[in-house]
Coordinates of C-alpha atoms in Angstrom, one line a residue:
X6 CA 142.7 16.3 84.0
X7 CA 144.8 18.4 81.6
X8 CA 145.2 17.5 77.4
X9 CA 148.7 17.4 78.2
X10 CA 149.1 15.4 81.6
X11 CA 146.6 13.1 79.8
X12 CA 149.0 12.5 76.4
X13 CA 152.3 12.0 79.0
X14 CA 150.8 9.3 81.3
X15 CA 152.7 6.6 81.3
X16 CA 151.0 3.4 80.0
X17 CA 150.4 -0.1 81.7
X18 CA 152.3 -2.6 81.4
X19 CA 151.1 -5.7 83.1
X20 CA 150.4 -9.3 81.6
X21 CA 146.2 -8.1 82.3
X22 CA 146.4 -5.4 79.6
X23 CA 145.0 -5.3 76.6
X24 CA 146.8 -4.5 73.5
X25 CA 149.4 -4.1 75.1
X26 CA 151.6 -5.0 72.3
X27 CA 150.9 -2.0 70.3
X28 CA 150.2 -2.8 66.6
X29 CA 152.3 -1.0 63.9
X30 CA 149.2 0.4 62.3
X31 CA 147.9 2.7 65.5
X32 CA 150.6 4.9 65.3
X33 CA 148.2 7.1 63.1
X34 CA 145.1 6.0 64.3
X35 CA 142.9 8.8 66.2
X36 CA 142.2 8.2 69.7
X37 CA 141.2 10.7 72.3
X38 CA 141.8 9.6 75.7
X39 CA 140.0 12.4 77.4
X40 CA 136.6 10.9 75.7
X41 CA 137.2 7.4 77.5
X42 CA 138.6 9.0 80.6
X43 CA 135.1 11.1 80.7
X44 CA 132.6 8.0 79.9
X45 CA 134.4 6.3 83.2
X46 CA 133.6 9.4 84.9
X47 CA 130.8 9.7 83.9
X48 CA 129.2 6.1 85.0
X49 CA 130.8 6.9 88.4
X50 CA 128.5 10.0 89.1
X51 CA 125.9 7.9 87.7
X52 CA 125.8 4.2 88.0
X53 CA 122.9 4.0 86.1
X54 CA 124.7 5.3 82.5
X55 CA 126.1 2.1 82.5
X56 CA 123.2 0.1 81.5
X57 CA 122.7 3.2 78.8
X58 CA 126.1 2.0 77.1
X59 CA 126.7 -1.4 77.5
X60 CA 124.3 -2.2 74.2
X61 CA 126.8 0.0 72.6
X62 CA 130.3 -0.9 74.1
X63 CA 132.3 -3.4 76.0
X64 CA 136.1 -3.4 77.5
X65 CA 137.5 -4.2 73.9
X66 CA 136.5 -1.0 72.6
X67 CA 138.9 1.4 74.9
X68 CA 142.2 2.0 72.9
X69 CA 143.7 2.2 77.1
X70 CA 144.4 -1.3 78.4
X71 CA 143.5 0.1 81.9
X72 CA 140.1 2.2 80.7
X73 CA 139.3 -1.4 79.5
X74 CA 140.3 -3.1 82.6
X75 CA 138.4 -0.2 84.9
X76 CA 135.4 -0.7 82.5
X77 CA 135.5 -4.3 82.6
X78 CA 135.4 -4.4 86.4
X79 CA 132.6 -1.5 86.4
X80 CA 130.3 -4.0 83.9
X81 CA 131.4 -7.5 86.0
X82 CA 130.1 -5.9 89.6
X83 CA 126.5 -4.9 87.9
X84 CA 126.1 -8.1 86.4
X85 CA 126.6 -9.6 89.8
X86 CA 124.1 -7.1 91.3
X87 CA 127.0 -5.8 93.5
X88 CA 128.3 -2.5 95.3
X89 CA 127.5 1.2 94.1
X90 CA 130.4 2.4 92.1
X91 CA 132.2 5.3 93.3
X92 CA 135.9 6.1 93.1
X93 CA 136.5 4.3 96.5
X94 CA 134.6 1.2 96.1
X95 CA 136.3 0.5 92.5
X96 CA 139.3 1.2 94.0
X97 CA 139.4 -1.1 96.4
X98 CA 137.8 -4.0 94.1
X99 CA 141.2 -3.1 91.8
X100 CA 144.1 -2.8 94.4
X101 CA 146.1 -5.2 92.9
X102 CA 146.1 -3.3 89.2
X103 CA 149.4 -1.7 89.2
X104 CA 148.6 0.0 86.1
X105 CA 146.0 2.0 88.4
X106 CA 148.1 2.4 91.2
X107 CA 151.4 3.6 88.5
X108 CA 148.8 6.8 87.8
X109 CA 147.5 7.6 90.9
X110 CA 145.1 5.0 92.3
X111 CA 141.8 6.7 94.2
X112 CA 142.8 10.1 93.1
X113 CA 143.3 9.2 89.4
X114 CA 139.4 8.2 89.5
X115 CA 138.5 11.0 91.5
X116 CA 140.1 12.5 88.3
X117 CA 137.9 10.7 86.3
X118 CA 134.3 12.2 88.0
X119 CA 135.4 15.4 87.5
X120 CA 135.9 14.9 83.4
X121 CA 132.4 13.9 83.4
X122 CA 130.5 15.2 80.8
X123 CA 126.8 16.3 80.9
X124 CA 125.1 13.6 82.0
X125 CA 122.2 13.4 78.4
X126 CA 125.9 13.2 76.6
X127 CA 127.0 10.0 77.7
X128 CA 125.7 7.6 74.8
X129 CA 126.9 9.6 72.2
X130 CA 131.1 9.8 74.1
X131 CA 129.8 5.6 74.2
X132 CA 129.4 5.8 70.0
X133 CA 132.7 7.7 69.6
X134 CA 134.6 5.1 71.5
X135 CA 133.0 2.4 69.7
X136 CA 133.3 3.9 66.2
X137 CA 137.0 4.3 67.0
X138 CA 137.7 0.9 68.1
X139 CA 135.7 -0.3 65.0
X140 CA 138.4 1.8 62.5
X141 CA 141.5 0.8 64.4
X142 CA 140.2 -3.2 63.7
X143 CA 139.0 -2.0 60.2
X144 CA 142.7 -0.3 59.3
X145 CA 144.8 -2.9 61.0
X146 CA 143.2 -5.4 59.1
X147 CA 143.0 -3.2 55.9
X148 CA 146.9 -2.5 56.3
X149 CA 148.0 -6.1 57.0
X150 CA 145.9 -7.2 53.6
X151 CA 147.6 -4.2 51.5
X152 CA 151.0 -5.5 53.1
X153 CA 150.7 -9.0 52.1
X154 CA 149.5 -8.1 48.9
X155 CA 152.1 -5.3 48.1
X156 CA 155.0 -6.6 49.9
X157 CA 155.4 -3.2 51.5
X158 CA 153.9 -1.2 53.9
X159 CA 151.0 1.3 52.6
X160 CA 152.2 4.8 54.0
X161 CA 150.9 6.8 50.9
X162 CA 148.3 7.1 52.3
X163 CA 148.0 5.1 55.9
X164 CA 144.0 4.1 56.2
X165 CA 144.3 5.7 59.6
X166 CA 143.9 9.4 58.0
X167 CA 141.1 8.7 56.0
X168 CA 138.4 9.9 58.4
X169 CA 135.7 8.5 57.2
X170 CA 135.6 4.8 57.5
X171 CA 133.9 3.7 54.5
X172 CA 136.3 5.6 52.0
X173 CA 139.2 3.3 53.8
X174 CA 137.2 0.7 53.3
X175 CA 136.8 1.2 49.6
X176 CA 140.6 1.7 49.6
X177 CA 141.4 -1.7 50.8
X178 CA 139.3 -3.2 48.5
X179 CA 140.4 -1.5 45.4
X180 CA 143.9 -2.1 46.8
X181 CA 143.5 -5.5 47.8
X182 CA 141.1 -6.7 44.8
X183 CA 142.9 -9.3 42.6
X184 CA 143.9 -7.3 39.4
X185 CA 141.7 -10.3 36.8
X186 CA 138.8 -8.9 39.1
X187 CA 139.5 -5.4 38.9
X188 CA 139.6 -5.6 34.7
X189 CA 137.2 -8.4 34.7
X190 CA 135.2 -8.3 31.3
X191 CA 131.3 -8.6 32.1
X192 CA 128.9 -9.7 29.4
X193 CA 126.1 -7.5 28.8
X194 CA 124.0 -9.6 31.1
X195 CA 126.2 -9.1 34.0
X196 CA 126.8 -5.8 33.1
X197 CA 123.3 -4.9 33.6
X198 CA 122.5 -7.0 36.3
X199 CA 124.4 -3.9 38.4
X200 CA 121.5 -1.3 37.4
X201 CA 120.0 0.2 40.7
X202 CA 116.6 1.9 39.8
X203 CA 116.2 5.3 40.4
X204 CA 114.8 6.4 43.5
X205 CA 113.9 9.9 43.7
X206 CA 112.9 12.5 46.5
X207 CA 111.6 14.6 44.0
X208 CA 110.0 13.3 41.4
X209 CA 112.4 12.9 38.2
X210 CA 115.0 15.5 39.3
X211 CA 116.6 14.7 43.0
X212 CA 117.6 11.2 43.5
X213 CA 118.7 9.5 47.0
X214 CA 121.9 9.3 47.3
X215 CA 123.1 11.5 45.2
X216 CA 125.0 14.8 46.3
X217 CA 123.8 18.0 44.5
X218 CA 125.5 21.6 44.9
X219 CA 122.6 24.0 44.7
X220 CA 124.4 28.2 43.7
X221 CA 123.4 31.3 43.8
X222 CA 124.3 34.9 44.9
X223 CA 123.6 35.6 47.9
X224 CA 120.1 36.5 48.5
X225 CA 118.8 34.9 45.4
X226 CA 116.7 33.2 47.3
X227 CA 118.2 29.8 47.6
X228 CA 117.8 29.1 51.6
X229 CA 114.5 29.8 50.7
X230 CA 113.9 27.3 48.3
X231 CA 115.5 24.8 50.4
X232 CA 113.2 25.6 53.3
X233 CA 110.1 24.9 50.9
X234 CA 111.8 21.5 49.5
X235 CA 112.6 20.5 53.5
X236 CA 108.5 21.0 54.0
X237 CA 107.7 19.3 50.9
X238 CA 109.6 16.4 51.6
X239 CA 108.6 16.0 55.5
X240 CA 104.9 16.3 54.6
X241 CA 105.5 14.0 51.0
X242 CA 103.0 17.3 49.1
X243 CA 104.0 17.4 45.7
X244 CA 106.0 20.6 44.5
X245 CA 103.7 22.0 41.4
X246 CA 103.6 19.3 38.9
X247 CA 106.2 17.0 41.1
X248 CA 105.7 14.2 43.2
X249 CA 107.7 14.5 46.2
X250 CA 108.2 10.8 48.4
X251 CA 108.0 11.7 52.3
X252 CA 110.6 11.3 54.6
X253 CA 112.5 12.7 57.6
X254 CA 114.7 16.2 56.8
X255 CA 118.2 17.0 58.3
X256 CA 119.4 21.0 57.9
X257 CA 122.9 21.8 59.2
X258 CA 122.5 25.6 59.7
X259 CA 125.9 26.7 59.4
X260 CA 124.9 30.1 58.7
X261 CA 122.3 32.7 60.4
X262 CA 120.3 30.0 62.3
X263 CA 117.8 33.4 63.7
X264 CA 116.8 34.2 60.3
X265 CA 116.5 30.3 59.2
X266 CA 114.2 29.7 62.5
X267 CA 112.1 32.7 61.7
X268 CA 111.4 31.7 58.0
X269 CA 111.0 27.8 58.9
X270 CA 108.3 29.2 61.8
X271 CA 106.7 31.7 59.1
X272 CA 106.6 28.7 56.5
X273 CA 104.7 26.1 59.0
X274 CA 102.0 28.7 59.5
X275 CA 101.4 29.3 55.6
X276 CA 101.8 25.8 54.6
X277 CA 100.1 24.6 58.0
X278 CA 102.2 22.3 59.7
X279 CA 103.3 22.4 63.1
X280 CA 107.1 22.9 63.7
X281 CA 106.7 20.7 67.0
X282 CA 105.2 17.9 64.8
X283 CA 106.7 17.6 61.5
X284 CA 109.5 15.3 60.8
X285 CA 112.5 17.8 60.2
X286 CA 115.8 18.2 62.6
X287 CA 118.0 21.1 62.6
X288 CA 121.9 21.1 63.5
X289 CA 122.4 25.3 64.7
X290 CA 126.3 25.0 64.3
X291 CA 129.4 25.0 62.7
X292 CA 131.1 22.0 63.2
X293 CA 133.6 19.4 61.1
X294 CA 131.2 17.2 59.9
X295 CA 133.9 14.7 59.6
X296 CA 134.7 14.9 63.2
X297 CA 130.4 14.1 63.4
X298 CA 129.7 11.7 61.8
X299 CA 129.1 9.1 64.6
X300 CA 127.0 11.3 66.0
X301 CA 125.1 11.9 62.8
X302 CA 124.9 8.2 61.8
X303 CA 123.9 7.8 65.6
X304 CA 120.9 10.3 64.8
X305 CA 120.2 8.9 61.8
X306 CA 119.3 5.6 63.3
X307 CA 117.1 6.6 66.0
X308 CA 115.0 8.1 64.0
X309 CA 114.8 5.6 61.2
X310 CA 116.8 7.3 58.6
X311 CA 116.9 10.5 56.5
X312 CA 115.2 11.0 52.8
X313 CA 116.8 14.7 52.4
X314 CA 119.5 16.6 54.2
X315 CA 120.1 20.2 53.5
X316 CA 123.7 21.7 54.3
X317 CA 123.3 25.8 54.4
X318 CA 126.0 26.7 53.4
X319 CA 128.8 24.2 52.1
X320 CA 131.7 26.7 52.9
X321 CA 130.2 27.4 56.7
X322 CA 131.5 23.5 56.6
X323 CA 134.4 23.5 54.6
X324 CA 137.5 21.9 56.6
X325 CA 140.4 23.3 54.6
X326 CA 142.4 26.2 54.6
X327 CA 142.0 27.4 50.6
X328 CA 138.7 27.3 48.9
X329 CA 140.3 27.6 45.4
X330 CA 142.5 24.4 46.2
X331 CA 141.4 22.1 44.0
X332 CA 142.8 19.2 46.0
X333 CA 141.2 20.4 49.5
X334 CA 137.6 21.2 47.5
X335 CA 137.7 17.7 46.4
X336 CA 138.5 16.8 49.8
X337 CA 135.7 18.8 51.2
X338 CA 133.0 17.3 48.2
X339 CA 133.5 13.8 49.5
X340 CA 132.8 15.1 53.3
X341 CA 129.8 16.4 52.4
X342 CA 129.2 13.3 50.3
X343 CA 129.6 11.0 53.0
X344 CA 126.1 12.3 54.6
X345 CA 124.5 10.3 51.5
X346 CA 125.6 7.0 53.5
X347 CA 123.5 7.4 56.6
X348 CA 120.6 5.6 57.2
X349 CA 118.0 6.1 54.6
X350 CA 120.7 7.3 52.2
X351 CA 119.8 10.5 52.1
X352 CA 120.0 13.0 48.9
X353 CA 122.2 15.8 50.2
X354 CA 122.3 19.3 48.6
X355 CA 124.8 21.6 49.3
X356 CA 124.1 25.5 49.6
X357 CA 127.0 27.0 47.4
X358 CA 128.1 30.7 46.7
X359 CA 129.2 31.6 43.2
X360 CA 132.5 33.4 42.5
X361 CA 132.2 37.2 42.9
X362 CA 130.2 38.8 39.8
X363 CA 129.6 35.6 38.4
X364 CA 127.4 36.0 35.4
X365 CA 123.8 34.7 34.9
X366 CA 125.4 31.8 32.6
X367 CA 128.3 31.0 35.0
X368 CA 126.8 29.7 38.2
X369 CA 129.2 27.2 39.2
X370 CA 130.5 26.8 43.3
X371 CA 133.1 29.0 44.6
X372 CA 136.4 27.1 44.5
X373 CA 138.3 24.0 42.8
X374 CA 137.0 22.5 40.1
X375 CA 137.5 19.5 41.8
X376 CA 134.3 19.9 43.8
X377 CA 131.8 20.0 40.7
X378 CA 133.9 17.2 39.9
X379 CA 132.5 15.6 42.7
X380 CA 129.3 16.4 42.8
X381 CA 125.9 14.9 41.0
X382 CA 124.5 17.7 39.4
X383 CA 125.1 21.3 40.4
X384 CA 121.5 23.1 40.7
X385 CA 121.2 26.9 40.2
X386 CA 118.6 29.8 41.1
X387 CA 118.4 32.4 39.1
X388 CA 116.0 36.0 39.6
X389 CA 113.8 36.5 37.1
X390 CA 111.3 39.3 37.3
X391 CA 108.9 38.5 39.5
X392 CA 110.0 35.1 40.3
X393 CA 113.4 32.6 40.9
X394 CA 114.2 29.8 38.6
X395 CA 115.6 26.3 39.7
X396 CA 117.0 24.4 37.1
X397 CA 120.9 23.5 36.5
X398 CA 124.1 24.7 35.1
X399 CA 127.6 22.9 34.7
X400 CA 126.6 19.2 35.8
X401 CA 123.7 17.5 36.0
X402 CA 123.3 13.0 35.9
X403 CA 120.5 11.9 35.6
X404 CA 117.4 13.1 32.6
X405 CA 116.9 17.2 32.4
X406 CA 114.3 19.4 33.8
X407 CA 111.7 21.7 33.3
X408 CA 112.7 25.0 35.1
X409 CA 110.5 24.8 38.1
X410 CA 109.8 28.3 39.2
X411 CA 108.9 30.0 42.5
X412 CA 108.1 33.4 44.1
X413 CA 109.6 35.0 47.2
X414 CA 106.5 36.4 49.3
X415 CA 107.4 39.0 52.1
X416 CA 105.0 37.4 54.8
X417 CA 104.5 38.1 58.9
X418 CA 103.6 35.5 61.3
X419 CA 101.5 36.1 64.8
X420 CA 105.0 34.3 66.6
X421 CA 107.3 36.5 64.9
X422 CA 107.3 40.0 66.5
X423 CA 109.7 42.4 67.7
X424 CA 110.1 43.3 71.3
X425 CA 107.4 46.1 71.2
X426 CA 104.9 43.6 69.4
X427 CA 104.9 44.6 66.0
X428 CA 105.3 42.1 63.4
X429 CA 108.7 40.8 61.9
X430 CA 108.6 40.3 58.3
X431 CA 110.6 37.0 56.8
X432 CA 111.0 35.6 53.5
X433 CA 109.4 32.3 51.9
X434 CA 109.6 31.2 48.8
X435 CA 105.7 29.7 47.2
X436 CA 106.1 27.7 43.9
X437 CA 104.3 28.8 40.4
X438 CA 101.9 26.2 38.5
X439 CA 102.2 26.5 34.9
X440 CA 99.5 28.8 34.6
X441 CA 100.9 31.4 36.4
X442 CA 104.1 31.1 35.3
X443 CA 102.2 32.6 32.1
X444 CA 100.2 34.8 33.3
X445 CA 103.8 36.5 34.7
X446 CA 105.7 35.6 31.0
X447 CA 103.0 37.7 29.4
X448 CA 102.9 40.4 32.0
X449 CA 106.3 40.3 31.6
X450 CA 106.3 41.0 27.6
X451 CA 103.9 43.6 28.5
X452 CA 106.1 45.8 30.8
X453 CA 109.4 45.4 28.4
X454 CA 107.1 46.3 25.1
X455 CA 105.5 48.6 27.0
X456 CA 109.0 50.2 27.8
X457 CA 110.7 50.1 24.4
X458 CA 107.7 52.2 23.0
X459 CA 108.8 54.9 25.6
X460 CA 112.2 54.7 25.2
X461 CA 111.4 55.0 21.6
X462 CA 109.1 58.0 22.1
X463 CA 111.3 59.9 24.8
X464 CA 115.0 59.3 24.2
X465 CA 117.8 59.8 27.1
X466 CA 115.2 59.7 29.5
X467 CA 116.4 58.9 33.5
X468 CA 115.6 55.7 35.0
X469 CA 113.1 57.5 37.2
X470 CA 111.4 59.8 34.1
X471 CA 111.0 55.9 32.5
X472 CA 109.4 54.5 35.2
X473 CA 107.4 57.9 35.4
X474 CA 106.4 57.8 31.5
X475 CA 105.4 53.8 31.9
X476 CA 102.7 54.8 34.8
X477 CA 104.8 52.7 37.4
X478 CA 104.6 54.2 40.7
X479 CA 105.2 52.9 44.2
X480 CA 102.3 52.8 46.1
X481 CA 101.6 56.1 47.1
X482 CA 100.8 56.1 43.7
X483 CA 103.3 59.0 42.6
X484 CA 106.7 57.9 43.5
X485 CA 108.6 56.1 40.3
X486 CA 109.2 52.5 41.0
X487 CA 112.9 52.7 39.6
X488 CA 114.3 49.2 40.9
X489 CA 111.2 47.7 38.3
X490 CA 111.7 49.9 35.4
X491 CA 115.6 49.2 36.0
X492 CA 114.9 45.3 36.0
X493 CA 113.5 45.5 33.1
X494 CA 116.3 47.5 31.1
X495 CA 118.3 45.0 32.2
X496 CA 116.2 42.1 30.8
X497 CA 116.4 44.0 27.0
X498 CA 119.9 44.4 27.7
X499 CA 120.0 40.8 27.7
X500 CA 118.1 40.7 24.8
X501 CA 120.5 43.1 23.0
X502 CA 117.8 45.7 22.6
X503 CA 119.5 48.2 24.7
X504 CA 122.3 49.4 26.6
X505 CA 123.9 52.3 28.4
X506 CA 125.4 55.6 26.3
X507 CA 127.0 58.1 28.2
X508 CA 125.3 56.6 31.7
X509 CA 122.1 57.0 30.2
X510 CA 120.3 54.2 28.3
X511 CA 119.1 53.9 24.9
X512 CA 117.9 51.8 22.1
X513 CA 120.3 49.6 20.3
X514 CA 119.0 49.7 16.9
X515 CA 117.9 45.8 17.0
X516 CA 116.0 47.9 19.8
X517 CA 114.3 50.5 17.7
X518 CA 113.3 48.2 15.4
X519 CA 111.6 45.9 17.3
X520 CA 109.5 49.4 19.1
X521 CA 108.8 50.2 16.0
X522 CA 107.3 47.2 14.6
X523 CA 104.9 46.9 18.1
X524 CA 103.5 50.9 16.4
X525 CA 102.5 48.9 13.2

């Protein structure tokens, strides 16, 4: 049955319809009539889906007076233990519905079977008829109250295109609240009596319910350190020095689900958890999350609610058309931020890129400022030599934080290998205690003093001849290892100890004074 023919059929009018009196307010209301008309299908092929969906639905939920009339028939013959429902048998027990006969009679639920959907799907087209009928009663009602408050009809905006439910809730209570309430002074005792406590995921820095962008370049390593968070959280093992409360993990994989699967199979086998037993769930697709959310609230509550869910990345989900629109960013932060309000009200944090080039200090989301707006604290990684930093820049509610630092490890697995059996290398990240973070600082200090005496000793020296004159090879033991002498020349750039001249680099003289204090 075609989008098209579907839209054009003509309605039913007889005095056994329901709603057949349109209201005013479901003129904008969504409704997708090829969902209902492949539900109905769908119990036809298979009598039994109907005991699957009747917990979920009944005949007042379908937005179609004669869906609800078909479905009401379908429900009253199993109660009474009668005939198996095909298109003939329920077309005979509703002969006298002109509405049915208007569109066809037997053939229109002949139509019907063949909309079925896959058979494991049915519950979930059951949830999306029910979650519409539940926001056409939610606006009607919403719009009648702003009416009688207001005196005039609430176009700007109707409740109907506000997709999620709960902000059109919130909107007919702010609209609707009587105006002594919505400036009523508290005393400090009431005033307080609002305070939630705290409830973190990880201890002292990520808090339920909250919504956190998390930015950096790509291939700083943040999927990585998502991954390790996910495992943390699932298994409740602290994270160095930070308790970490266990839960069940939700990651919508919106970008390069292969090389996610391959580092979350290469992370269970060095942390030691089985991927077929641990309590995370993946979503491999790009989808409006809008759109999902009763599917995604439907998840949630079979399987007893979410502590964490990772989005990777926010812009694989963004729904606009401009990501530097300011207005369609903020639109997009409060999507994402509706994934805190399913069951378990899970903290949510948001994968982000930076703008192009950003700078080291400047790690803010691509886009509208809007969206930072929006969010509860915007976490960063940054490279350091030898390791990533987590920490924060922009935003951040809620006490600060210690950096926490991690390193990347190149690792192989026994199930990743290549079609000729050799091994696949992938990419985890391993966090640093406090002791080694200073065994690395030190070794760090060594390397760029160690460098500055060189430059000192040997000016306008290649990048390769520095490396060479430091004793840092590759190893085979004679090739230079240029990408490390060139982090490091990078690091007392930051420092303001050096900087190029004439493409080659040299000592600033803040430099060459600090070398030449080490000789003393």
């Amino acid at each position: 049955m075609s989008k098209t023919a579907a839209k054009n059929r003509p309605r039913a009018t007889d005095d056994a319809a329901i709603s057949v009196a349109e209201p005013h307010c479901f003129r904008h209301v969504p409704y997708n009539i090829e969902v209902e008309q492949a539900l109905l299908g769908a119990i036809l092929v298979d009598n039994r889906q109907l005991e699957r969906v009747t917990p979920v639905l009944n005949a007042e939920h379908f937005y179609d007076p004669l869906h609800s009339r078909l479905y009401a028939t379908m429900a009253d013959t199993q109660d009474r233990g009668g005939m198996v429902l095909t298109p003939l048998t329920l077309h005979a027990a509703m002969k006298a519905d002109q509405g049915l006969q208007e569109l066809g009679g037997h053939s229109y639920l002949v139509g019907l079977v063949q909309a079925a959907p896959a058979l494991p799907n049915v519950r979930d087209y059951a949830r999306i008829v029910h979650d519409l009928a539940t926001r056409r009663s939610l606006i009607c009602i919403g719009e009648d109250m702003v009416n009688a408050a207001y005196d005039a009809p609430l176009d700007n905006p109707p409740l109907a295109q506000i997709k999620d439910a709960d902000a059109a809730l919130r909107l007919v209570r702010e609209k609707c609240a009587d105006p002594d309430e919505r400036a009523k002074v508290l005393t400090s005792a009431e005033f307080v009596e609002g305070h939630r406590a705290p409830d973190y995921v990880l201890g002292g820095v990520l808090q339920r319910g909250f919504l956190y962008s998390l930015t950096a370049p790509t291939g700083a390593g943040k999927t990585a350190v998502s991954l390790r968070l996910m495992a943390h959280a699932a298994s409740g093992k602290a994270l160095g020095d930070r308790d970490m409360a266990q839960g069940r993990v939700l990651m919508l994989v919106g970008e390069n689900a292969d090389d996610v699967r391959a580092r979350w199979i290469a992370l269970g086998e060095h942390l030691g958890f089985f991927p077929n037993e641990i309590a995370v769930d993946f979503v491999p697709a790009i989808f409006s999350i809008s759109d999902a959310l009763p599917q995604l609230r439907a998840q949630a509550e079979r399987v007893g609610g979410y502590s964490l869910v990772s989005v990777d990345t926010s812009a694989a989900y963004f729904e606009g058309d401009d990501e530097n629109s300011n207005k369609e960013l903020g639109d997009h932060a409060r999507v994402l931020r509706s994934l805190t309000r399913l069951k378990g009200n899970p903290c949510v944090i948001a994968n982000c890129h930076p703008t192009k080039n950003a700078a080291e200090n400047n790690l803010l989301p691509r886009g509208g400022g809007s969206f930072i707006a929006e969010v509860d604290g915007n976490l960063t990684v940054l490279k350091k030599e030898g390791s990533l930093e987590l920490h924060w820049q922009g935003k951040f509610r809620g006490p600060d934080f210690e950096p926490m630092a991690f390193e990347l490890l190149t690792v192989t697995s026994d199930a990743l290998r290549d079609s000729t059996g050799q091994h696949v290398p992938t990419v985890i990240a391993r966090p640093l205690s406090d002791t080694e973070q200073k065994v690395r600082a030190d070794a760090i200090d060594i390397d760029l003093q160690r460098l500055l005496s060189v430059m000192l000793a040997n000016p306008g020296l290649s990048i390769a001849r520095l490396a060479d004159k430091a004793a840092w090879h590759m190893a085979d033991g004679a090739t230079p290892y240029k990408s490390k002498a060139a982090r490091l020349l990078g690091e007392l750039k930051k420092q303001g100890l050096a900087g190029k001249v004439l493409n080659a680099w040299a000592l600033t003289t803040a430099g060459e004074k600090a070398a030449k204090r080490m000789q003393k």
